[in-house]
Amino acid sequence: MSKSIMINIEKLNKSFGDLHVLKDIDMTVKQSEVVCLIGASGSGKSTLLRCINFLEIKDSGLVMIGGEKIEKETHDLNEVRAKVGMVFQHFNLFPHKTVLENVMEAPIYVKKRPKEEVKEEAKALLKKVGLSDKEYVYPSKLSGGQKQRVAIARALAMKPEIMLFDEPTSALDPELVGEVLTTMKELAEEGMTMVVVTHEMGFAREVADWAVYMHEGRIVEVGHPMQLFSSPKEERTKNFLDSVL
Amino acid sequence: MDLLTKFIDTYPVFLKGMLLTFEITIVSIFIAIFIGLFFAFLKISNVKILEWIADLYIFLVRGTPLVVQIFIFYFGLTAFNISDFLAVVLGLAFHNGAYIAEIFRGAIQSIDHGQMEAGRSLGMTKSLTMRRIILPQASRRALPPLGNQFIIALKDSSLASFIGMYELFNVATTHGSLKYDYMSYLLIVAVYYLVLVLFFSIIVRIIEKKMSSSD
C-alpha cells in the first residue's frame, strides 16, 4: 500500500513587502516521512515551515494538508493548526503555567475535552519525554533541553498528524542537544510525519528520509541526506555544506 | 504636644473624610481599569480608526488639567441629577483610564510575540490566546505601574474638595480656616495621606509577591 500524502505544496510564493522570501516552492511529504530543511539563515526555510501551519499566509500557490487544499477563505485555520504541531527555537512555553498546565491547555480550551482525561494523557506524554518529575514545576526552573521536551509534549497533546520543528536545538547548550534529538528520533520511529528545520547534520543523516537544501527562497537540491551531504550535485549546496560541516 | 491634642480631638471627622477619600479612589480606579483595558485594546487593534479614537481620548486627558476635567464632569453631569460623588468618581475614572490604557498597552506589547504564536500553533484563536496566555502575563507586568497609578489617584482625589466633597483635604482646610490654624491641620492631613499610601503600597507588594510564584 502506498503511503498517503500528508503535505503537498505547489508553486508556493510568499513576500514580506519587497522581500520575496519563498519562490515557487514545490514539495511533497508522505505519511511517516521525516524531512530536514537546511540552508543559511534567510534562505526561507523557517517561512516555509510557518506557511505549512499557516502562521504565515501564502501569497500564491497551493498548500494541501492531508489531501485537502487549505485556503483561508474556506477553512478555519485554527482547526488546521490544531492538526499540525509546531515546536519553536525558543520553546515559547507559557511561563505562568506549570509544565502539566502547559501540556493540558490546548486540549482543554481548544478541543474542550474533560480535564481529568486530558490530565492522564498529559502525564503520559510527560513520561514519554522523560519529565514525569517536573509536572508541577514552572518553565523558568527547567533547563533548555527540558523546556524543549515540554514544548514537544505540549504539541503532541493535540494529537497532530504532522509535527514541524523550527530549529529546535539551536538555542540549546551543546550538552543539552542530545536529549531533544533523542525525543525527536523516538517520535520519528513511531511514524510521525515530521518537517525539521535544523543545522544538526548528524540528526538529518540518521533520521531523515530526505533532505532539502534551500537558498534565497528556492529549493536548490533534494536528496537522501547521505547523498546530499557527501556528494551534492549543486555547487551552492556544496559551498553551504563546506561552510557548516 | 499641641499637634497631638489637635490630632486626637479631630480624628473622628478625619476618619470620615478618609473613608470618603478611600471610596472615591477605589470606585474610580475600578471603573478606570475597565476604561483602560478597553482603550488599550483599541490601541493594539491594528484598526486605524479605533487607534485614532484611543489616541484622541489620551490626548484630551493628558492635555487638560485634572481639576478642569473634574469640574466639567461635575457641572456637566450634575445637571442630569447625578450625585456629586458619582460626578467626581467618573471624572477621576475618565482621567486615570487614559494612563491605565497606556500601562496595559505597554504591558501587552511587552509580552514576547512567541507566546501568541505558540497559542496559535496549538489551534487557539487570537482572542483565546489573548485571554488565556497574554493577559495573565501582561497583568502581572502591569501591576507595579498600576499600583503607582492607584497612589496618584488617591492623592488626586483631594481635588474633589473643590466641588465641596468633604473628603480628607476638605476636612483639613475647613478646620484650618475655622481655627485660623492651617499649618497644624495640613500637617495632620499629610499624615493621614501617608498612612493610606503606605497601606496601599504594602497591599500591592503582597499581590505582586503572590503573582510571581512562577518566576
CSV table of C-alpha atoms in Angstrom, one decimal:
chain,number,residue,atom,x,y,z
A,1,MET,CA,0.0,0.0,0.0
A,2,SER,CA,1.4,3.3,-0.9
A,3,LYS,CA,1.6,5.9,1.8
A,4,SER,CA,-0.8,8.8,1.7
A,5,ILE,CA,0.4,12.3,1.0
A,6,MET,CA,0.4,14.5,4.1
A,7,ILE,CA,1.7,17.8,2.8
A,8,ASN,CA,1.6,18.9,-0.8
A,9,ILE,CA,3.0,22.3,-1.8
A,10,GLU,CA,2.9,23.6,-5.3
A,11,LYS,CA,4.3,26.9,-6.6
A,12,LEU,CA,4.2,28.5,-3.2
A,13,ASN,CA,5.2,32.2,-3.1
A,14,LYS,CA,5.5,34.4,-0.1
A,15,SER,CA,6.8,38.0,0.2
A,16,PHE,CA,7.2,40.4,3.1
A,17,GLY,CA,6.9,43.8,1.5
A,18,ASP,CA,9.5,43.9,-1.2
A,19,LEU,CA,11.3,40.9,0.1
A,20,HIS,CA,10.5,37.8,-1.9
A,21,VAL,CA,11.1,35.1,0.7
A,22,LEU,CA,9.7,31.9,-1.0
A,23,LYS,CA,9.9,31.5,-4.7
A,24,ASP,CA,7.8,28.7,-6.5
A,25,ILE,CA,8.3,26.1,-3.8
A,26,ASP,CA,7.2,22.6,-4.7
A,27,MET,CA,7.3,19.9,-2.0
A,28,THR,CA,5.5,16.7,-1.1
A,29,VAL,CA,5.8,14.9,2.2
A,30,LYS,CA,4.3,11.4,2.6
A,31,GLN,CA,3.0,9.9,5.8
A,32,SER,CA,5.6,9.0,8.3
A,33,GLU,CA,8.4,10.7,6.4
A,34,VAL,CA,10.9,12.8,8.1
A,35,VAL,CA,12.2,15.7,6.1
A,36,CYS,CA,15.0,18.0,7.1
A,37,LEU,CA,15.2,21.6,5.7
A,38,ILE,CA,18.7,23.0,5.6
A,39,GLY,CA,20.1,26.3,4.4
A,40,ALA,CA,21.6,29.5,5.5
A,41,SER,CA,19.6,31.9,7.6
A,42,GLY,CA,17.4,34.0,5.4
A,43,SER,CA,17.0,31.2,2.9
A,44,GLY,CA,13.3,30.9,3.7
A,45,LYS,CA,13.2,27.6,5.4
A,46,SER,CA,11.5,28.9,8.6
A,47,THR,CA,9.0,30.8,6.5
A,48,LEU,CA,8.2,27.6,4.5
A,49,LEU,CA,7.6,25.8,7.8
A,50,ARG,CA,5.3,28.6,9.0
A,51,CYS,CA,3.4,28.5,5.8
A,52,ILE,CA,2.6,24.9,6.4
A,53,ASN,CA,0.8,25.6,9.6
A,54,PHE,CA,-0.5,29.0,8.4
A,55,LEU,CA,1.3,31.2,10.9
A,56,GLU,CA,2.2,32.9,7.7
A,57,ILE,CA,-0.4,33.1,4.9
A,58,LYS,CA,0.9,32.3,1.4
A,59,ASP,CA,0.6,34.9,-1.3
A,60,SER,CA,0.0,32.4,-4.1
A,61,GLY,CA,0.3,28.7,-4.8
A,62,LEU,CA,-1.2,25.6,-3.2
A,63,VAL,CA,-0.9,24.1,0.3
A,64,MET,CA,-2.6,20.8,0.9
A,65,ILE,CA,-2.6,19.2,4.3
A,66,GLY,CA,-3.8,15.6,4.5
A,67,GLY,CA,-5.1,15.7,0.9
A,68,GLU,CA,-7.2,18.8,1.5
A,69,LYS,CA,-6.5,22.1,-0.2
A,70,ILE,CA,-6.4,24.7,2.5
A,71,GLU,CA,-7.5,28.3,1.8
A,72,LYS,CA,-8.0,30.9,4.5
A,73,GLU,CA,-11.4,31.8,2.9
A,74,THR,CA,-12.8,28.3,3.1
A,75,HIS,CA,-11.1,26.8,6.1
A,76,ASP,CA,-11.0,27.6,9.8
A,77,LEU,CA,-7.2,27.9,10.1
A,78,ASN,CA,-7.4,27.3,13.8
A,79,GLU,CA,-8.6,23.8,13.1
A,80,VAL,CA,-5.9,23.2,10.6
A,81,ARG,CA,-3.3,24.4,13.1
A,82,ALA,CA,-4.6,22.1,15.7
A,83,LYS,CA,-3.7,19.2,13.4
A,84,VAL,CA,-0.2,20.5,12.7
A,85,GLY,CA,2.0,20.7,15.8
A,86,MET,CA,4.9,23.2,15.9
A,87,VAL,CA,8.0,23.3,18.0
A,88,PHE,CA,9.9,26.6,18.2
A,89,GLN,CA,13.5,27.5,18.5
A,90,HIS,CA,12.9,29.5,21.7
A,91,PHE,CA,10.4,26.9,23.1
A,92,ASN,CA,7.7,29.6,23.8
A,93,LEU,CA,6.4,27.8,26.8
A,94,PHE,CA,3.7,29.6,28.8
A,95,PRO,CA,5.7,30.9,31.7
A,96,HIS,CA,2.7,31.5,34.0
A,97,LYS,CA,1.6,27.9,33.8
A,98,THR,CA,3.2,24.7,35.2
A,99,VAL,CA,4.6,22.1,32.9
A,100,LEU,CA,1.5,20.0,33.2
A,101,GLU,CA,-0.8,23.0,32.6
A,102,ASN,CA,1.3,23.9,29.5
A,103,VAL,CA,0.5,20.5,28.1
A,104,MET,CA,-3.1,20.5,29.1
A,105,GLU,CA,-4.0,24.0,27.9
A,106,ALA,CA,-4.9,23.4,24.3
A,107,PRO,CA,-6.8,20.1,24.6
A,108,ILE,CA,-9.0,21.6,27.3
A,109,TYR,CA,-9.6,25.0,25.8
A,110,VAL,CA,-9.5,24.2,22.1
A,111,LYS,CA,-10.9,20.7,22.0
A,112,LYS,CA,-13.0,21.3,25.1
A,113,ARG,CA,-12.2,17.8,26.4
A,114,PRO,CA,-12.8,16.8,30.0
A,115,LYS,CA,-10.0,17.8,32.3
A,116,GLU,CA,-9.4,14.5,34.1
A,117,GLU,CA,-9.0,12.7,30.8
A,118,VAL,CA,-6.6,15.3,29.4
A,119,LYS,CA,-4.6,15.2,32.6
A,120,GLU,CA,-4.0,11.5,32.3
A,121,GLU,CA,-2.8,11.9,28.7
A,122,ALA,CA,-0.6,14.9,29.6
A,123,LYS,CA,1.1,12.9,32.3
A,124,ALA,CA,1.6,10.0,29.9
A,125,LEU,CA,3.2,12.4,27.4
A,126,LEU,CA,5.5,14.0,30.0
A,127,LYS,CA,6.5,10.5,31.0
A,128,LYS,CA,7.3,9.7,27.3
A,129,VAL,CA,9.6,12.8,27.1
A,130,GLY,CA,11.2,11.8,30.4
A,131,LEU,CA,9.8,14.7,32.6
A,132,SER,CA,7.4,13.0,34.9
A,133,ASP,CA,9.1,14.6,37.9
A,134,LYS,CA,8.6,18.1,36.5
A,135,GLU,CA,4.8,18.1,36.2
A,136,TYR,CA,4.2,20.8,38.8
A,137,VAL,CA,7.3,22.9,38.1
A,138,TYR,CA,7.2,26.2,36.3
A,139,PRO,CA,9.2,26.5,33.0
A,140,SER,CA,11.6,29.1,34.5
A,141,LYS,CA,13.0,26.2,36.6
A,142,LEU,CA,13.8,24.0,33.6
A,143,SER,CA,16.9,23.7,31.5
A,144,GLY,CA,16.7,24.5,27.8
A,145,GLY,CA,16.6,20.8,26.9
A,146,GLN,CA,13.8,20.1,29.3
A,147,LYS,CA,11.8,23.2,28.1
A,148,GLN,CA,12.0,21.9,24.5
A,149,ARG,CA,10.8,18.5,25.5
A,150,VAL,CA,7.9,20.0,27.3
A,151,ALA,CA,7.2,22.0,24.1
A,152,ILE,CA,7.2,18.7,22.2
A,153,ALA,CA,4.8,17.1,24.7
A,154,ARG,CA,2.6,20.2,24.5
A,155,ALA,CA,2.4,20.0,20.7
A,156,LEU,CA,1.7,16.2,20.9
A,157,ALA,CA,-1.1,16.7,23.3
A,158,MET,CA,-3.2,17.9,20.4
A,159,LYS,CA,-2.6,14.6,18.6
A,160,PRO,CA,-1.3,16.3,15.5
A,161,GLU,CA,-0.9,14.4,12.2
A,162,ILE,CA,2.2,16.4,11.3
A,163,MET,CA,4.9,17.9,13.5
A,164,LEU,CA,7.0,20.9,12.5
A,165,PHE,CA,10.3,21.7,14.2
A,166,ASP,CA,11.8,25.2,13.7
A,167,GLU,CA,15.5,24.9,14.7
A,168,PRO,CA,14.5,23.0,17.9
A,169,THR,CA,18.1,22.7,19.2
A,170,SER,CA,19.6,26.0,18.0
A,171,ALA,CA,19.0,27.8,21.3
A,172,LEU,CA,20.4,25.0,23.4
A,173,ASP,CA,23.7,24.5,25.1
A,174,PRO,CA,25.6,21.8,23.2
A,175,GLU,CA,25.3,19.2,26.1
A,176,LEU,CA,21.5,19.5,26.0
A,177,VAL,CA,21.0,19.0,22.3
A,178,GLY,CA,21.2,15.2,22.6
A,179,GLU,CA,18.2,14.7,24.8
A,180,VAL,CA,15.9,16.7,22.5
A,181,LEU,CA,17.2,14.9,19.4
A,182,THR,CA,16.6,11.6,21.1
A,183,THR,CA,13.0,12.5,21.8
A,184,MET,CA,12.5,13.6,18.2
A,185,LYS,CA,14.1,10.3,17.0
A,186,GLU,CA,11.6,8.3,19.1
A,187,LEU,CA,8.8,10.3,17.6
A,188,ALA,CA,10.1,9.6,14.1
A,189,GLU,CA,10.3,5.8,14.9
A,190,GLU,CA,6.7,5.9,15.9
A,191,GLY,CA,5.8,7.0,12.5
A,192,MET,CA,5.1,10.7,13.0
A,193,THR,CA,5.3,12.8,9.8
A,194,MET,CA,8.0,15.5,10.6
A,195,VAL,CA,9.4,18.5,8.9
A,196,VAL,CA,12.5,19.7,10.7
A,197,VAL,CA,14.5,22.9,10.1
A,198,THR,CA,17.9,22.1,11.5
A,199,HIS,CA,21.6,22.5,11.5
A,200,GLU,CA,22.1,19.1,13.1
A,201,MET,CA,23.6,17.2,10.1
A,202,GLY,CA,24.1,14.1,12.3
A,203,PHE,CA,20.4,14.0,13.1
A,204,ALA,CA,19.5,14.6,9.5
A,205,ARG,CA,21.7,11.8,8.3
A,206,GLU,CA,20.4,9.4,10.9
A,207,VAL,CA,16.7,10.1,10.9
A,208,ALA,CA,15.7,12.0,7.8
A,209,ASP,CA,14.3,10.2,4.8
A,210,TRP,CA,15.3,13.0,2.7
A,211,ALA,CA,16.8,16.5,3.0
A,212,VAL,CA,16.1,19.8,1.2
A,213,TYR,CA,18.7,22.5,0.7
A,214,MET,CA,17.2,25.9,0.3
A,215,HIS,CA,18.9,29.1,-0.9
A,216,GLU,CA,17.5,32.5,-1.3
A,217,GLY,CA,13.9,31.3,-1.2
A,218,ARG,CA,14.3,28.4,-3.6
A,219,ILE,CA,14.7,24.7,-3.2
A,220,VAL,CA,18.1,24.1,-4.8
A,221,GLU,CA,18.6,20.4,-4.2
A,222,VAL,CA,16.6,17.5,-2.8
A,223,GLY,CA,18.0,14.1,-1.9
A,224,HIS,CA,18.7,11.4,0.6
A,225,PRO,CA,20.8,13.0,3.4
A,226,MET,CA,23.7,10.7,2.9
A,227,GLN,CA,23.9,11.5,-0.8
A,228,LEU,CA,23.1,15.2,-0.3
A,229,PHE,CA,25.7,15.7,2.3
A,230,SER,CA,28.5,13.6,0.9
A,231,SER,CA,28.1,14.2,-2.8
A,232,PRO,CA,25.9,17.3,-3.5
A,233,LYS,CA,25.1,17.8,-7.2
A,234,GLU,CA,24.8,21.6,-6.9
A,235,GLU,CA,27.7,23.9,-6.4
A,236,ARG,CA,25.7,26.1,-4.0
A,237,THR,CA,24.8,23.1,-1.8
A,238,LYS,CA,28.5,22.1,-1.7
A,239,ASN,CA,29.5,25.6,-0.7
A,240,PHE,CA,26.9,25.7,2.1
A,241,LEU,CA,27.9,22.3,3.4
A,242,ASP,CA,31.6,23.2,3.3
A,243,SER,CA,30.8,26.2,5.5
A,244,VAL,CA,28.8,24.4,8.1
A,245,LEU,CA,30.5,21.0,8.4
B,1,MET,CA,2.3,68.1,72.0
B,2,ASP,CA,-0.2,70.7,70.9
B,3,LEU,CA,-0.4,68.9,67.5
B,4,LEU,CA,-1.1,65.6,69.1
B,5,THR,CA,-4.0,67.0,71.0
B,6,LYS,CA,-5.4,68.5,67.8
B,7,PHE,CA,-5.0,65.2,66.1
B,8,ILE,CA,-6.8,63.3,68.9
B,9,ASP,CA,-9.6,65.9,69.1
B,10,THR,CA,-10.3,65.8,65.3
B,11,TYR,CA,-9.7,62.1,64.4
B,12,PRO,CA,-13.5,61.1,64.1
B,13,VAL,CA,-14.0,63.8,61.4
B,14,PHE,CA,-10.8,63.0,59.7
B,15,LEU,CA,-11.5,59.3,59.7
B,16,LYS,CA,-14.8,60.1,58.0
B,17,GLY,CA,-13.0,62.2,55.4
B,18,MET,CA,-10.5,59.4,55.0
B,19,LEU,CA,-13.3,56.9,54.3
B,20,LEU,CA,-14.7,59.2,51.6
B,21,THR,CA,-11.3,59.6,50.1
B,22,PHE,CA,-10.9,55.8,50.1
B,23,GLU,CA,-14.3,55.3,48.5
B,24,ILE,CA,-13.7,57.9,45.7
B,25,THR,CA,-10.3,56.3,44.9
B,26,ILE,CA,-11.4,52.7,44.9
B,27,VAL,CA,-14.5,53.2,42.8
B,28,SER,CA,-12.8,55.5,40.3
B,29,ILE,CA,-9.8,53.2,39.9
B,30,PHE,CA,-12.2,50.2,39.5
B,31,ILE,CA,-14.0,51.9,36.6
B,32,ALA,CA,-10.7,53.3,35.2
B,33,ILE,CA,-9.3,49.7,34.9
B,34,PHE,CA,-12.2,48.8,32.5
B,35,ILE,CA,-11.9,52.0,30.6
B,36,GLY,CA,-8.1,51.5,30.4
B,37,LEU,CA,-8.4,47.9,29.2
B,38,PHE,CA,-11.0,49.0,26.6
B,39,PHE,CA,-8.8,51.7,25.1
B,40,ALA,CA,-5.7,49.5,25.4
B,41,PHE,CA,-7.4,47.0,23.1
B,42,LEU,CA,-8.4,49.9,20.7
B,43,LYS,CA,-4.7,50.9,20.5
B,44,ILE,CA,-3.5,47.4,19.7
B,45,SER,CA,-6.4,46.6,17.4
B,46,ASN,CA,-4.5,47.4,14.2
B,47,VAL,CA,-7.6,49.3,13.0
B,48,LYS,CA,-6.6,52.8,12.2
B,49,ILE,CA,-9.9,54.5,13.2
B,50,LEU,CA,-10.0,52.7,16.6
B,51,GLU,CA,-6.4,53.7,17.2
B,52,TRP,CA,-7.3,57.3,16.5
B,53,ILE,CA,-10.2,57.2,18.9
B,54,ALA,CA,-7.9,55.9,21.6
B,55,ASP,CA,-5.2,58.5,20.7
B,56,LEU,CA,-7.8,61.3,20.9
B,57,TYR,CA,-9.0,60.2,24.3
B,58,ILE,CA,-5.5,60.0,25.7
B,59,PHE,CA,-4.6,63.4,24.1
B,60,LEU,CA,-7.7,65.0,25.7
B,61,VAL,CA,-6.9,63.6,29.2
B,62,ARG,CA,-3.2,64.4,29.1
B,63,GLY,CA,-3.7,67.8,27.5
B,64,THR,CA,-6.0,69.2,30.2
B,65,PRO,CA,-5.7,69.7,33.9
B,66,LEU,CA,-7.4,67.2,36.1
B,67,VAL,CA,-9.2,69.9,38.0
B,68,VAL,CA,-10.7,71.1,34.8
B,69,GLN,CA,-11.9,67.6,33.9
B,70,ILE,CA,-13.4,67.1,37.3
B,71,PHE,CA,-15.3,70.5,37.0
B,72,ILE,CA,-16.5,69.6,33.6
B,73,PHE,CA,-17.8,66.3,34.8
B,74,TYR,CA,-19.3,67.9,37.9
B,75,PHE,CA,-21.1,70.8,36.1
B,76,GLY,CA,-21.9,68.6,33.1
B,77,LEU,CA,-23.3,65.6,34.9
B,78,THR,CA,-25.0,67.1,38.0
B,79,ALA,CA,-27.3,68.8,35.5
B,80,PHE,CA,-28.6,65.3,34.9
B,81,ASN,CA,-29.4,64.7,38.5
B,82,ILE,CA,-26.2,62.7,39.1
B,83,SER,CA,-24.8,62.9,42.6
B,84,ASP,CA,-21.6,64.8,43.4
B,85,PHE,CA,-19.9,61.6,44.4
B,86,LEU,CA,-20.6,59.9,41.1
B,87,ALA,CA,-19.6,63.0,39.1
B,88,VAL,CA,-16.2,63.1,40.9
B,89,VAL,CA,-15.7,59.4,40.5
B,90,LEU,CA,-16.5,59.5,36.8
B,91,GLY,CA,-14.1,62.4,36.3
B,92,LEU,CA,-11.3,60.6,38.1
B,93,ALA,CA,-12.1,57.4,36.2
B,94,PHE,CA,-12.0,59.2,32.9
B,95,HIS,CA,-8.7,60.7,33.8
B,96,ASN,CA,-7.0,57.6,35.2
B,97,GLY,CA,-8.4,55.4,32.4
B,98,ALA,CA,-6.1,57.1,29.9
B,99,TYR,CA,-3.0,56.4,31.9
B,100,ILE,CA,-4.1,52.9,32.7
B,101,ALA,CA,-4.7,52.3,29.0
B,102,GLU,CA,-1.1,53.2,28.3
B,103,ILE,CA,0.0,50.9,31.1
B,104,PHE,CA,-2.0,48.0,29.7
B,105,ARG,CA,-0.9,48.6,26.2
B,106,GLY,CA,2.7,48.7,27.2
B,107,ALA,CA,2.4,45.5,29.3
B,108,ILE,CA,0.6,43.6,26.5
B,109,GLN,CA,3.1,44.7,23.9
B,110,SER,CA,6.0,43.7,26.2
B,111,ILE,CA,4.9,40.0,26.1
B,112,ASP,CA,7.1,38.1,23.6
B,113,HIS,CA,5.4,37.6,20.3
B,114,GLY,CA,6.3,33.9,20.5
B,115,GLN,CA,3.6,33.5,23.1
B,116,MET,CA,0.9,34.5,20.7
B,117,GLU,CA,2.5,32.2,18.0
B,118,ALA,CA,2.7,29.3,20.4
B,119,GLY,CA,-1.0,29.7,21.3
B,120,ARG,CA,-2.0,30.0,17.6
B,121,SER,CA,0.1,27.0,16.6
B,122,LEU,CA,-1.9,24.9,19.1
B,123,GLY,CA,-5.1,25.9,17.4
B,124,MET,CA,-6.1,28.5,19.8
B,125,THR,CA,-7.9,31.6,18.4
B,126,LYS,CA,-6.4,35.1,18.7
B,127,SER,CA,-8.9,36.1,21.4
B,128,LEU,CA,-8.5,32.8,23.4
B,129,THR,CA,-4.7,33.2,23.3
B,130,MET,CA,-5.1,36.8,24.4
B,131,ARG,CA,-7.4,35.8,27.3
B,132,ARG,CA,-5.6,32.7,28.5
B,133,ILE,CA,-1.9,33.4,27.6
B,134,ILE,CA,-1.2,37.1,27.0
B,135,LEU,CA,-3.4,38.9,29.5
B,136,PRO,CA,-2.4,36.9,32.6
B,137,GLN,CA,1.2,37.6,31.9
B,138,ALA,CA,0.6,41.2,31.0
B,139,SER,CA,-1.4,42.0,34.1
B,140,ARG,CA,1.4,40.7,36.2
B,141,ARG,CA,3.7,43.1,34.4
B,142,ALA,CA,1.2,45.9,34.7
B,143,LEU,CA,0.8,45.6,38.4
B,144,PRO,CA,3.7,47.8,39.6
B,145,PRO,CA,2.8,50.8,37.4
B,146,LEU,CA,-0.9,50.2,38.2
B,147,GLY,CA,-0.1,50.4,41.9
B,148,ASN,CA,1.7,53.6,41.2
B,149,GLN,CA,-1.3,55.0,39.3
B,150,PHE,CA,-3.5,54.0,42.2
B,151,ILE,CA,-1.5,56.0,44.6
B,152,ILE,CA,-1.6,59.0,42.2
B,153,ALA,CA,-5.3,58.7,42.0
B,154,LEU,CA,-5.6,58.5,45.8
B,155,LYS,CA,-3.8,61.9,46.1
B,156,ASP,CA,-5.6,63.4,43.2
B,157,SER,CA,-8.9,62.6,44.9
B,158,SER,CA,-8.1,65.7,47.1
B,159,LEU,CA,-9.3,67.8,44.1
B,160,ALA,CA,-12.8,66.6,45.0
B,161,SER,CA,-12.7,69.2,47.8
B,162,PHE,CA,-13.1,71.9,45.1
B,163,ILE,CA,-16.6,70.8,44.4
B,164,GLY,CA,-17.4,70.6,48.0
B,165,MET,CA,-16.9,66.9,48.8
B,166,TYR,CA,-16.0,66.5,52.5
B,167,GLU,CA,-13.0,64.2,51.9
B,168,LEU,CA,-9.7,64.4,53.7
B,169,PHE,CA,-8.3,67.6,52.3
B,170,ASN,CA,-11.5,69.4,52.7
B,171,VAL,CA,-11.7,68.4,56.3
B,172,ALA,CA,-8.2,69.8,56.9
B,173,THR,CA,-8.8,73.1,55.2
B,174,THR,CA,-12.2,73.6,56.9
B,175,HIS,CA,-10.6,73.0,60.3
B,176,GLY,CA,-7.7,75.3,59.3
B,177,SER,CA,-10.0,78.2,58.4
B,178,LEU,CA,-12.3,77.7,61.4
B,179,LYS,CA,-9.5,77.7,63.9
B,180,TYR,CA,-7.2,80.1,62.0
B,181,ASP,CA,-4.6,77.3,62.1
B,182,TYR,CA,-3.9,76.0,58.6
B,183,MET,CA,-0.5,74.6,59.3
B,184,SER,CA,-1.4,72.2,62.1
B,185,TYR,CA,-4.3,70.6,60.1
B,186,LEU,CA,-2.3,70.4,56.9
B,187,LEU,CA,0.4,68.5,58.7
B,188,ILE,CA,-2.2,66.3,60.3
B,189,VAL,CA,-3.8,65.5,56.9
B,190,ALA,CA,-0.4,64.8,55.4
B,191,VAL,CA,0.0,62.1,58.0
B,192,TYR,CA,-3.4,60.6,57.0
B,193,TYR,CA,-2.4,60.5,53.4
B,194,LEU,CA,1.0,59.0,54.2
B,195,VAL,CA,-0.7,56.2,56.1
B,196,LEU,CA,-3.2,55.5,53.3
B,197,VAL,CA,-0.4,55.4,50.7
B,198,LEU,CA,1.7,53.1,52.9
B,199,PHE,CA,-1.2,50.8,53.3
B,200,PHE,CA,-1.8,50.5,49.6
B,201,SER,CA,1.9,50.1,48.8
B,202,ILE,CA,2.0,47.1,51.1
B,203,ILE,CA,-1.1,45.6,49.6
B,204,VAL,CA,0.3,46.0,46.1
B,205,ARG,CA,3.6,44.4,47.2
B,206,ILE,CA,1.8,41.4,48.7
B,207,ILE,CA,-0.2,40.9,45.4
B,208,GLU,CA,3.0,41.2,43.4
B,209,LYS,CA,4.6,38.5,45.5
B,210,LYS,CA,1.6,36.2,45.2
B,211,MET,CA,1.6,36.6,41.4
B,212,SER,CA,5.3,36.0,40.9
B,213,SER,CA,5.1,32.3,42.1
B,214,SER,CA,6.1,31.1,38.6
B,215,ASP,CA,9.4,33.1,38.4
